[in-house]
Structure formats: structure tokens, C-alpha cells
Amino acid sequence: MIREIHIFKEGQTLFKDIIVENKDIDTDSVMTLVASSAQNLQEWKIDSTEINRYRFVYMNSHNAQFIVTMDRQSSLQKVNEAMMSLVSRFMMVFESTLESDEWKSTDFTPFGIGFRKIVGTIPVKMCLAGHGGTGKTTLLELATLPSRGPAQEYVPTFFGDKALLKADFDPYIFSIFDLGGQDRFVQEWGKIIRSGSLVFIVTDSTEANLEWTKRIAYPVLKAELPYARAIAIANKQDLPGALSPQEVAGKLGVPAYGMQANQLDFRERWLELIRALAFEELEFKIVGEIKETE
Ligand SMILES: Nc1nc2c(ncn2[C@@H]2O[C@H](COP(=O)(O)OP(=O)(O)O)[C@@H](O)[C@H]2O)c(=O)[nH]1
Ligand SMILES: [Mg+2]
């Protein structure tokens, strides 16, 4: 997932667009450092560096430095492609501006539209991880009901299902993966979830299921997606004896949100949870930092 772009020339900011702000990091210092590395790159060569859960992808063209911040976990190849197309797009309009002194007085804000369009070409990968029967497929269907907005695609797969979610999350679109929760498939998760940005740990809010989640799912998630963001979905809150979201959160060591995936009324809440995790507007945990408690 692309979070920010900064474009510099001779130490001045030509353009910046921040979709989801970087947290716990001094972005200005990082940008100064990365921009000076970028200056030494050959024209059209792309390089990148990682700090915490972020990756900074950078390029130098016409003595301007382009720096895209992404989630460390997401696909570098896709962001490299996005970088090429955004720099090309920028140069199509501003090449001659950069070649004279004109750039010092030019307004680059119109580039924002093009930038956000390119961001929307890379689906943000989100994973529904949990044991069989906890409600992953139901959640996938709830999110992608055909009545909602433009073309949602639903693709049944062997291990689990996959859907593309495009409505109401501008500039992002999501590809949702339902990781089949049969024990023998869990070891295969790695292949499917590689480069996932968001993880929803789906539970049916029972003791036995939380135990399975910690014992079977956690090791795979921590090994494959240490920098991804996670929340837990405390599903099946309607069933008698369901543990409360607070109890689920306590046992999993991850903020948990109550859900009833088989109820249409919960659709808005579910979509809002997806949106809020993507834009970091709710409490979440980085997978690699999850501490098991009780
Ligand atoms: N009572 C109740 N049943 C649910 C809820 N969410 C899903 N289910 C049911 O649980 C069963 C398993 O759900 P499914 O989505 O296939 O689980 P998956 O194996 O994780 O994909 C289905 O019969 C669903 O209708 C819920 O919130 N409450
Ligand atoms: Mg399923």
C-alpha cells in the first residue's frame, strides 16, 4: 500500500501528498536523508530503503527526487512499476518546467489527481485469517454484496476465496483473501498472503478457537507478515457464551471488534472496520509485535 509521495528539487518540496501518515517516525528527517541518496542515483534508476514497517522507494529524474512511502510488507515490484508510471506522467507535463528556472514558481498540485489514480491501480492486499467455520467466507460475501457500488469481483479458489473491493475507499482498492482455515492448508498461507498489508484475524469468539488461532495461525502470520497491521474480528457475538470483544482482545493480544457476519445490518460496520484499518483510524497491532497473553 502506497502511503505518501514527496517530490524535491534543490532541497525544496515541489509536491507532496499524504494519504496515510507515517507514525512513530520523523518523516522530515527521513525525507532529507532519502532525498540525498536519491540525488546520487542515475536517471531512471529506482532504489529503496526500509525503516521499521515502512519502505521508501526513490528515484531521481531531471534533478528532482521522487520518494514514495509504502508499507514495508507490500509488493516492491508493483510499487516500482507505479514509480515508473508516476514519474513518466509527471515528466509528460512538467519536463520543460524542470529544465528551466520556471519550476521555482510552478504550482504542481494538479499532479495529485494523477498520483492518486496510480495509487488506485495497486490493490491493497488484505487477508482474512482464521480457522474453518469462523465466518471468513461470510465476511467476504458481506463486503462484496452485488448491490454495493461498481464491479466487485468474487473468485472462488482452491485454498480459499478472493474478491476485489472497490467502493468507498478512495484512492485505495482492496483485494481480499479468505485463507482457508483447514489445518493442512495453514502452511500454504505464506504463498497466498505474501505482500499482504492488512490482516483480519477472524474468530468465532470461543476459547477453543482462540487457542487454535494462537497455536496454529500466529506462527505462520508472524513468520510471513511481521510488518502487516492486524485487528481481530470477534465474530458470532449472537451465539450464547460468545466471549466479548474485550475478552478476545485480551486473549489474542490484538484489538478485537465485535461482529455478526451473517447479519446484513453489520455490513456498514464491517466496511468501516476495513476502511479504518487501512487509514489507521482505529486501534490495531503490528503482527510481529503481537504478544500472547493468557
Ligand atoms: N450465528 C452466527 N453464525 C455465523 C456468523 N457468521 C457466520 N456464521 C455462519 O458460520 C458458518 C461458517 O461460516 P463461513 O463463512 O463459511 O466460515 P469460513 O470457513 O471461515 O469461511 C456459516 O454457516 C455461516 O452462516 C455469525 O456472526 N453468527
Ligand atoms: Mg470459507
mmCIF file of C-alpha atoms and ligand atoms in Angstrom:
data_model
loop_
_atom_site.group_PDB
_atom_site.id
_atom_site.type_symbol
_atom_site.label_atom_id
_atom_site.label_comp_id
_atom_site.label_asym_id
_atom_site.label_seq_id
_atom_site.Cartn_x
_atom_site.Cartn_y
_atom_site.Cartn_z
ATOM 1 C CA MET A 1 0.000 0.000 0.000
ATOM 2 C CA ILE A 2 1.354 3.405 -1.005
ATOM 3 C CA ARG A 3 1.078 5.942 1.835
ATOM 4 C CA GLU A 4 2.852 9.125 0.769
ATOM 5 C CA ILE A 5 4.729 10.814 -2.033
ATOM 6 C CA HIS A 6 7.265 13.623 -1.762
ATOM 7 C CA ILE A 7 8.995 15.314 -4.690
ATOM 8 C CA PHE A 8 12.041 17.510 -4.043
ATOM 9 C CA LYS A 9 14.367 19.640 -6.109
ATOM 10 C CA GLU A 10 17.365 21.521 -4.715
ATOM 11 C CA GLY A 11 16.066 20.963 -1.189
ATOM 12 C CA GLN A 12 12.642 22.435 -1.945
ATOM 13 C CA THR A 13 9.412 20.441 -1.825
ATOM 14 C CA LEU A 14 7.757 20.585 -5.252
ATOM 15 C CA PHE A 15 4.865 18.360 -4.315
ATOM 16 C CA LYS A 16 3.665 16.115 -1.555
ATOM 17 C CA ASP A 17 0.555 14.045 -0.965
ATOM 18 C CA ILE A 18 -0.012 12.167 2.275
ATOM 19 C CA ILE A 19 -2.775 9.555 2.163
ATOM 20 C CA VAL A 20 -1.933 7.745 5.392
ATOM 21 C CA GLU A 21 0.620 9.478 7.559
ATOM 22 C CA ASN A 22 3.670 7.591 8.841
ATOM 23 C CA LYS A 23 3.508 7.123 12.594
ATOM 24 C CA ASP A 24 6.318 6.942 15.154
ATOM 25 C CA ILE A 25 8.905 8.186 12.718
ATOM 26 C CA ASP A 26 10.429 11.582 11.958
ATOM 27 C CA THR A 27 9.307 11.845 8.350
ATOM 28 C CA ASP A 28 11.123 15.134 7.655
ATOM 29 C CA SER A 29 14.495 13.726 8.692
ATOM 30 C CA VAL A 30 13.906 10.541 6.746
ATOM 31 C CA MET A 31 12.946 12.519 3.651
ATOM 32 C CA THR A 32 16.096 14.659 3.868
ATOM 33 C CA LEU A 33 18.228 11.548 4.150
ATOM 34 C CA VAL A 34 16.478 9.622 1.370
ATOM 35 C CA ALA A 35 16.417 12.650 -0.951
ATOM 36 C CA SER A 36 20.184 12.989 -0.638
ATOM 37 C CA SER A 37 20.617 9.310 -1.532
ATOM 38 C CA ALA A 38 18.241 9.761 -4.439
ATOM 39 C CA GLN A 39 20.332 12.626 -5.799
ATOM 40 C CA ASN A 40 23.191 10.227 -6.381
ATOM 41 C CA LEU A 41 21.125 7.784 -8.404
ATOM 42 C CA GLN A 42 21.407 7.547 -12.150
ATOM 43 C CA GLU A 43 18.447 8.901 -14.077
ATOM 44 C CA TRP A 44 15.507 6.421 -14.014
ATOM 45 C CA LYS A 45 17.155 4.044 -11.603
ATOM 46 C CA ILE A 46 14.994 3.019 -8.616
ATOM 47 C CA ASP A 47 16.289 2.170 -5.156
ATOM 48 C CA SER A 48 14.673 1.663 -1.771
ATOM 49 C CA THR A 49 15.382 1.565 1.937
ATOM 50 C CA GLU A 50 13.448 0.255 4.913
ATOM 51 C CA ILE A 51 12.828 1.706 8.348
ATOM 52 C CA ASN A 52 10.518 -0.004 10.830
ATOM 53 C CA ARG A 53 7.389 -1.026 8.956
ATOM 54 C CA TYR A 54 7.908 1.407 6.104
ATOM 55 C CA ARG A 55 9.739 1.231 2.827
ATOM 56 C CA PHE A 56 10.912 4.327 0.982
ATOM 57 C CA VAL A 57 11.203 3.862 -2.763
ATOM 58 C CA TYR A 58 13.088 6.592 -4.571
ATOM 59 C CA MET A 59 14.180 7.803 -7.945
ATOM 60 C CA ASN A 60 15.969 10.771 -9.482
ATOM 61 C CA SER A 61 14.889 12.417 -12.719
ATOM 62 C CA HIS A 62 15.796 15.851 -14.118
ATOM 63 C CA ASN A 63 17.472 16.514 -10.772
ATOM 64 C CA ALA A 64 14.174 16.059 -8.976
ATOM 65 C CA GLN A 65 13.866 13.383 -6.316
ATOM 66 C CA PHE A 66 10.726 11.273 -6.133
ATOM 67 C CA ILE A 67 10.114 9.400 -2.870
ATOM 68 C CA VAL A 68 7.173 7.058 -2.376
ATOM 69 C CA THR A 69 6.459 5.660 1.096
ATOM 70 C CA MET A 70 4.813 2.253 1.189
ATOM 71 C CA ASP A 71 4.117 -0.441 3.726
ATOM 72 C CA ARG A 72 7.295 -2.462 4.044
ATOM 73 C CA GLN A 73 5.302 -5.619 3.535
ATOM 74 C CA SER A 74 3.652 -4.822 0.217
ATOM 75 C CA SER A 75 4.930 -5.744 -3.226
ATOM 76 C CA LEU A 76 8.074 -3.841 -4.211
ATOM 77 C CA GLN A 77 7.665 -4.816 -7.827
ATOM 78 C CA LYS A 78 4.230 -3.211 -8.063
ATOM 79 C CA VAL A 79 5.455 -0.040 -6.397
ATOM 80 C CA ASN A 80 8.446 0.098 -8.767
ATOM 81 C CA GLU A 81 6.033 -0.058 -11.675
ATOM 82 C CA ALA A 82 3.888 2.637 -10.082
ATOM 83 C CA MET A 83 7.003 4.783 -9.605
ATOM 84 C CA MET A 84 7.879 4.491 -13.306
ATOM 85 C CA SER A 85 4.414 5.452 -14.392
ATOM 86 C CA LEU A 86 4.090 8.346 -11.984
ATOM 87 C CA VAL A 87 7.456 9.837 -12.933
ATOM 88 C CA SER A 88 6.569 9.417 -16.635
ATOM 89 C CA ARG A 89 3.260 11.117 -16.034
ATOM 90 C CA PHE A 90 4.947 13.929 -14.130
ATOM 91 C CA MET A 91 7.521 14.450 -16.890
ATOM 92 C CA MET A 92 4.878 14.470 -19.599
ATOM 93 C CA VAL A 93 3.509 17.660 -18.061
ATOM 94 C CA PHE A 94 6.477 19.228 -16.288
ATOM 95 C CA GLU A 95 9.623 18.148 -18.130
ATOM 96 C CA SER A 96 10.315 21.534 -19.704
ATOM 97 C CA THR A 97 9.370 23.298 -16.463
ATOM 98 C CA LEU A 98 12.091 21.395 -14.643
ATOM 99 C CA GLU A 99 14.666 22.143 -17.322
ATOM 100 C CA SER A 100 14.457 25.896 -16.790
ATOM 101 C CA ASP A 101 14.065 28.050 -13.675
ATOM 102 C CA GLU A 102 10.316 28.000 -14.172
ATOM 103 C CA TRP A 103 9.926 25.204 -11.606
ATOM 104 C CA LYS A 104 10.640 27.643 -8.781
ATOM 105 C CA SER A 105 7.303 29.363 -9.360
ATOM 106 C CA THR A 106 5.208 26.469 -10.689
ATOM 107 C CA ASP A 107 2.168 25.026 -8.917
ATOM 108 C CA PHE A 108 2.496 21.244 -9.034
ATOM 109 C CA THR A 109 -0.706 20.455 -7.124
ATOM 110 C CA PRO A 110 -2.617 19.249 -10.229
ATOM 111 C CA PHE A 111 -0.278 16.243 -10.215
ATOM 112 C CA GLY A 112 -2.209 14.964 -7.183
ATOM 113 C CA ILE A 113 -5.020 13.590 -9.321
ATOM 114 C CA GLY A 114 -2.641 11.533 -11.435
ATOM 115 C CA PHE A 115 -0.784 10.312 -8.379
ATOM 116 C CA ARG A 116 -3.934 9.084 -6.639
ATOM 117 C CA LYS A 117 -5.095 7.352 -9.831
ATOM 118 C CA ILE A 118 -1.854 5.400 -9.916
ATOM 119 C CA VAL A 119 -2.212 4.506 -6.222
ATOM 120 C CA GLY A 120 -5.608 3.041 -7.089
ATOM 121 C CA THR A 121 -4.103 0.663 -9.641
ATOM 122 C CA ILE A 122 -2.360 -1.398 -6.939
ATOM 123 C CA PRO A 123 -4.867 -3.356 -4.860
ATOM 124 C CA VAL A 124 -4.181 -3.298 -1.129
ATOM 125 C CA LYS A 125 -3.946 -6.911 -0.131
ATOM 126 C CA MET A 126 -5.988 -7.855 2.924
ATOM 127 C CA CYS A 127 -6.228 -11.308 4.465
ATOM 128 C CA LEU A 128 -8.956 -12.971 6.459
ATOM 129 C CA ALA A 129 -7.070 -15.433 8.633
ATOM 130 C CA GLY A 130 -8.848 -17.892 10.885
ATOM 131 C CA HIS A 131 -9.986 -21.449 11.441
ATOM 132 C CA GLY A 132 -12.629 -23.067 9.200
ATOM 133 C CA GLY A 133 -16.169 -22.131 10.176
ATOM 134 C CA THR A 134 -15.349 -18.837 11.916
ATOM 135 C CA GLY A 135 -17.050 -16.742 9.205
ATOM 136 C CA LYS A 136 -14.367 -15.721 6.711
ATOM 137 C CA THR A 137 -16.380 -16.525 3.601
ATOM 138 C CA THR A 138 -19.423 -14.861 5.146
ATOM 139 C CA LEU A 139 -17.366 -11.703 5.753
ATOM 140 C CA LEU A 140 -16.042 -11.772 2.200
ATOM 141 C CA GLU A 141 -19.565 -12.044 0.849
ATOM 142 C CA LEU A 142 -20.869 -9.386 3.206
ATOM 143 C CA ALA A 143 -18.258 -6.924 1.929
ATOM 144 C CA THR A 144 -18.828 -7.670 -1.738
ATOM 145 C CA LEU A 145 -22.623 -7.931 -1.962
ATOM 146 C CA PRO A 146 -23.507 -7.031 -5.537
ATOM 147 C CA SER A 147 -25.723 -4.118 -4.576
ATOM 148 C CA ARG A 148 -22.734 -2.170 -3.426
ATOM 149 C CA GLY A 149 -21.122 0.262 -5.869
ATOM 150 C CA PRO A 150 -19.272 -0.691 -9.038
ATOM 151 C CA ALA A 151 -17.991 -4.094 -10.165
ATOM 152 C CA GLN A 152 -16.984 -6.290 -7.257
ATOM 153 C CA GLU A 153 -15.366 -9.496 -8.353
ATOM 154 C CA TYR A 154 -15.646 -12.718 -6.422
ATOM 155 C CA VAL A 155 -13.263 -15.522 -7.347
ATOM 156 C CA PRO A 156 -13.543 -18.925 -5.664
ATOM 157 C CA THR A 157 -10.111 -20.522 -5.278
ATOM 158 C CA PHE A 158 -8.832 -23.849 -4.133
ATOM 159 C CA PHE A 159 -7.413 -22.810 -0.777
ATOM 160 C CA GLY A 160 -9.887 -20.050 -0.083
ATOM 161 C CA ASP A 161 -11.661 -17.269 -1.925
ATOM 162 C CA LYS A 162 -10.585 -13.921 -3.229
ATOM 163 C CA ALA A 163 -12.522 -10.747 -4.006
ATOM 164 C CA LEU A 164 -11.836 -7.258 -5.296
ATOM 165 C CA LEU A 165 -13.446 -4.448 -3.324
ATOM 166 C CA LYS A 166 -13.585 -1.052 -4.990
ATOM 167 C CA ALA A 167 -16.284 1.009 -3.350
ATOM 168 C CA ASP A 168 -15.846 3.964 -0.999
ATOM 169 C CA PHE A 169 -12.196 3.605 -0.110
ATOM 170 C CA ASP A 170 -10.630 6.172 -2.450
ATOM 171 C CA PRO A 171 -7.908 6.170 -3.522
ATOM 172 C CA TYR A 172 -7.465 2.549 -2.479
ATOM 173 C CA ILE A 173 -8.989 -0.640 -3.789
ATOM 174 C CA PHE A 174 -8.670 -3.893 -1.868
ATOM 175 C CA SER A 175 -8.108 -7.473 -2.803
ATOM 176 C CA ILE A 176 -9.452 -9.653 -0.020
ATOM 177 C CA PHE A 177 -8.115 -13.156 0.522
ATOM 178 C CA ASP A 178 -10.052 -15.686 2.532
ATOM 179 C CA LEU A 179 -7.361 -18.004 3.849
ATOM 180 C CA GLY A 180 -8.903 -21.434 4.110
ATOM 181 C CA GLY A 181 -8.667 -22.475 7.740
ATOM 182 C CA GLN A 182 -8.254 -26.227 7.475
ATOM 183 C CA ASP A 183 -5.138 -27.184 9.407
ATOM 184 C CA ARG A 184 -3.404 -28.790 6.442
ATOM 185 C CA PHE A 185 -3.733 -25.562 4.412
ATOM 186 C CA VAL A 186 -2.338 -23.199 7.008
ATOM 187 C CA GLN A 187 1.249 -23.935 5.967
ATOM 188 C CA GLU A 188 0.260 -22.788 2.461
ATOM 189 C CA TRP A 189 -0.862 -19.373 3.714
ATOM 190 C CA GLY A 190 2.594 -17.973 3.106
ATOM 191 C CA LYS A 191 2.213 -18.252 -0.662
ATOM 192 C CA ILE A 192 -1.149 -16.515 -0.636
ATOM 193 C CA ILE A 193 -0.542 -13.776 1.910
ATOM 194 C CA ARG A 194 2.868 -12.643 0.808
ATOM 195 C CA SER A 195 2.804 -8.851 0.456
ATOM 196 C CA GLY A 196 -0.407 -8.514 2.473
ATOM 197 C CA SER A 197 -0.812 -5.148 4.201
ATOM 198 C CA LEU A 198 -3.830 -5.805 6.406
ATOM 199 C CA VAL A 199 -4.724 -8.897 8.423
ATOM 200 C CA PHE A 200 -8.110 -9.616 9.946
ATOM 201 C CA ILE A 201 -7.817 -12.417 12.476
ATOM 202 C CA VAL A 202 -11.281 -13.969 12.352
ATOM 203 C CA THR A 203 -12.508 -15.865 15.424
ATOM 204 C CA ASP A 204 -15.870 -17.254 16.447
ATOM 205 C CA SER A 205 -15.241 -15.915 19.950
ATOM 206 C CA THR A 206 -14.833 -19.320 21.611
ATOM 207 C CA GLU A 207 -11.978 -20.466 23.870
ATOM 208 C CA ALA A 208 -11.151 -23.415 21.632
ATOM 209 C CA ASN A 209 -10.900 -21.241 18.552
ATOM 210 C CA LEU A 210 -8.668 -18.655 20.246
ATOM 211 C CA GLU A 211 -6.387 -21.470 21.296
ATOM 212 C CA TRP A 212 -6.205 -22.717 17.670
ATOM 213 C CA THR A 213 -5.539 -19.200 16.431
ATOM 214 C CA LYS A 214 -2.588 -18.699 18.761
ATOM 215 C CA ARG A 215 -1.152 -22.170 18.259
ATOM 216 C CA ILE A 216 -1.596 -22.648 14.512
ATOM 217 C CA ALA A 217 -2.221 -19.283 12.866
ATOM 218 C CA TYR A 218 0.097 -16.998 14.831
ATOM 219 C CA PRO A 219 3.391 -18.688 13.923
ATOM 220 C CA VAL A 220 2.575 -18.511 10.203
ATOM 221 C CA LEU A 221 1.364 -14.906 10.351
ATOM 222 C CA LYS A 222 4.384 -13.783 12.357
ATOM 223 C CA ALA A 223 6.789 -15.523 10.006
ATOM 224 C CA GLU A 224 5.149 -14.302 6.795
ATOM 225 C CA LEU A 225 3.738 -10.859 7.598
ATOM 226 C CA PRO A 226 5.660 -9.336 10.518
ATOM 227 C CA TYR A 227 5.098 -5.751 9.331
ATOM 228 C CA ALA A 228 1.407 -6.011 8.443
ATOM 229 C CA ARG A 229 -1.322 -4.344 10.508
ATOM 230 C CA ALA A 230 -3.798 -6.580 12.306
ATOM 231 C CA ILE A 231 -7.075 -6.458 14.170
ATOM 232 C CA ALA A 232 -9.196 -9.356 15.393
ATOM 233 C CA ILE A 233 -12.822 -9.868 14.430
ATOM 234 C CA ALA A 234 -14.778 -11.305 17.367
ATOM 235 C CA ASN A 235 -17.447 -12.882 15.191
ATOM 236 C CA LYS A 236 -20.639 -14.734 16.183
ATOM 237 C CA GLN A 237 -21.394 -12.338 19.005
ATOM 238 C CA ASP A 238 -25.035 -13.513 18.768
ATOM 239 C CA LEU A 239 -24.233 -17.028 19.972
ATOM 240 C CA PRO A 240 -24.756 -17.810 23.647
ATOM 241 C CA GLY A 241 -21.477 -17.967 25.552
ATOM 242 C CA ALA A 242 -19.564 -15.913 22.958
ATOM 243 C CA LEU A 243 -16.561 -14.210 24.555
ATOM 244 C CA SER A 244 -16.826 -10.422 24.434
ATOM 245 C CA PRO A 245 -14.546 -8.451 22.088
ATOM 246 C CA GLN A 246 -12.623 -7.282 25.177
ATOM 247 C CA GLU A 247 -12.042 -10.868 26.258
ATOM 248 C CA VAL A 248 -10.989 -11.873 22.741
ATOM 249 C CA ALA A 249 -8.606 -8.906 22.592
ATOM 250 C CA GLY A 250 -7.103 -9.860 25.943
ATOM 251 C CA LYS A 251 -6.500 -13.452 24.944
ATOM 252 C CA LEU A 252 -5.169 -12.738 21.444
ATOM 253 C CA GLY A 253 -3.133 -9.662 22.327
ATOM 254 C CA VAL A 254 -4.740 -7.788 19.413
ATOM 255 C CA PRO A 255 -7.532 -5.163 19.465
ATOM 256 C CA ALA A 256 -10.783 -7.010 18.713
ATOM 257 C CA TYR A 257 -14.041 -5.751 17.246
ATOM 258 C CA GLY A 258 -17.389 -7.481 17.674
ATOM 259 C CA MET A 259 -19.196 -8.781 14.571
ATOM 260 C CA GLN A 260 -22.144 -10.819 13.327
ATOM 261 C CA ALA A 261 -21.111 -11.583 9.796
ATOM 262 C CA ASN A 262 -24.328 -13.368 8.862
ATOM 263 C CA GLN A 263 -26.401 -10.234 9.552
ATOM 264 C CA LEU A 264 -26.768 -7.680 6.762
ATOM 265 C CA ASP A 265 -27.097 -4.973 9.418
ATOM 266 C CA PHE A 266 -23.419 -5.441 10.178
ATOM 267 C CA ARG A 267 -22.277 -4.618 6.688
ATOM 268 C CA GLU A 268 -21.642 -0.920 7.296
ATOM 269 C CA ARG A 269 -19.699 -1.748 10.443
ATOM 270 C CA TRP A 270 -17.575 -4.295 8.585
ATOM 271 C CA LEU A 271 -16.777 -1.917 5.725
ATOM 272 C CA GLU A 272 -15.966 0.801 8.246
ATOM 273 C CA LEU A 273 -13.527 -1.532 10.046
ATOM 274 C CA ILE A 274 -11.782 -2.239 6.731
ATOM 275 C CA ARG A 275 -11.589 1.457 5.911
ATOM 276 C CA ALA A 276 -10.433 2.437 9.397
ATOM 277 C CA LEU A 277 -7.651 -0.166 9.439
ATOM 278 C CA ALA A 278 -6.442 0.946 6.010
ATOM 279 C CA PHE A 279 -6.378 4.609 7.055
ATOM 280 C CA GLU A 280 -5.118 3.758 10.571
ATOM 281 C CA GLU A 281 -8.043 5.375 12.290
ATOM 282 C CA LEU A 282 -8.627 2.631 14.856
ATOM 283 C CA GLU A 283 -6.519 0.673 17.314
ATOM 284 C CA PHE A 284 -4.511 -2.099 15.671
ATOM 285 C CA LYS A 285 -1.348 -4.117 16.223
ATOM 286 C CA ILE A 286 1.659 -4.830 14.005
ATOM 287 C CA VAL A 287 1.731 -8.613 13.510
ATOM 288 C CA GLY A 288 5.372 -9.005 14.547
ATOM 289 C CA GLU A 289 4.677 -7.130 17.790
ATOM 290 C CA ILE A 290 1.765 -9.281 18.937
ATOM 291 C CA LYS A 291 2.413 -10.591 22.438
ATOM 292 C CA GLU A 292 0.454 -13.591 23.536
ATOM 293 C CA THR A 293 -1.038 -13.086 26.917
ATOM 294 C CA GLU A 294 -3.156 -15.589 28.850
HETATM 295 N N1 LIG B 1 -24.590 -17.490 14.442
HETATM 296 C C1 LIG B 1 -23.721 -16.975 13.580
HETATM 297 N N2 LIG B 1 -23.331 -17.704 12.515
HETATM 298 C C2 LIG B 1 -22.439 -17.154 11.651
HETATM 299 C C3 LIG B 1 -21.940 -15.833 11.838
HETATM 300 N N3 LIG B 1 -21.085 -15.577 10.827
HETATM 301 C C4 LIG B 1 -21.053 -16.675 10.043
HETATM 302 N N4 LIG B 1 -21.866 -17.625 10.531
HETATM 303 C C5 LIG B 1 -22.116 -18.990 9.989
HETATM 304 O O1 LIG B 1 -20.980 -19.803 10.277
HETATM 305 C C6 LIG B 1 -20.824 -20.797 9.249
HETATM 306 C C7 LIG B 1 -19.392 -20.796 8.722
HETATM 307 O O2 LIG B 1 -19.150 -19.590 8.066
HETATM 308 P P1 LIG B 1 -18.117 -19.463 6.857
HETATM 309 O O3 LIG B 1 -18.137 -18.042 6.432
HETATM 310 O O4 LIG B 1 -18.355 -20.481 5.821
HETATM 311 O O5 LIG B 1 -16.739 -19.792 7.613
HETATM 312 P P2 LIG B 1 -15.259 -19.935 6.996
HETATM 313 O O6 LIG B 1 -14.966 -21.392 6.992
HETATM 314 O O7 LIG B 1 -14.404 -19.205 7.978
HETATM 315 O O8 LIG B 1 -15.237 -19.334 5.635
HETATM 316 C C8 LIG B 1 -21.865 -20.483 8.184
HETATM 317 O O9 LIG B 1 -22.971 -21.327 8.397
HETATM 318 C C9 LIG B 1 -22.236 -19.041 8.472
HETATM 319 O O10 LIG B 1 -23.558 -18.718 8.086
HETATM 320 C C10 LIG B 1 -22.384 -15.081 12.988
HETATM 321 O O11 LIG B 1 -21.995 -13.950 13.226
HETATM 322 N N5 LIG B 1 -23.266 -15.704 13.817
HETATM 323 MG MG MG B 2 -14.536 -20.219 3.824
#
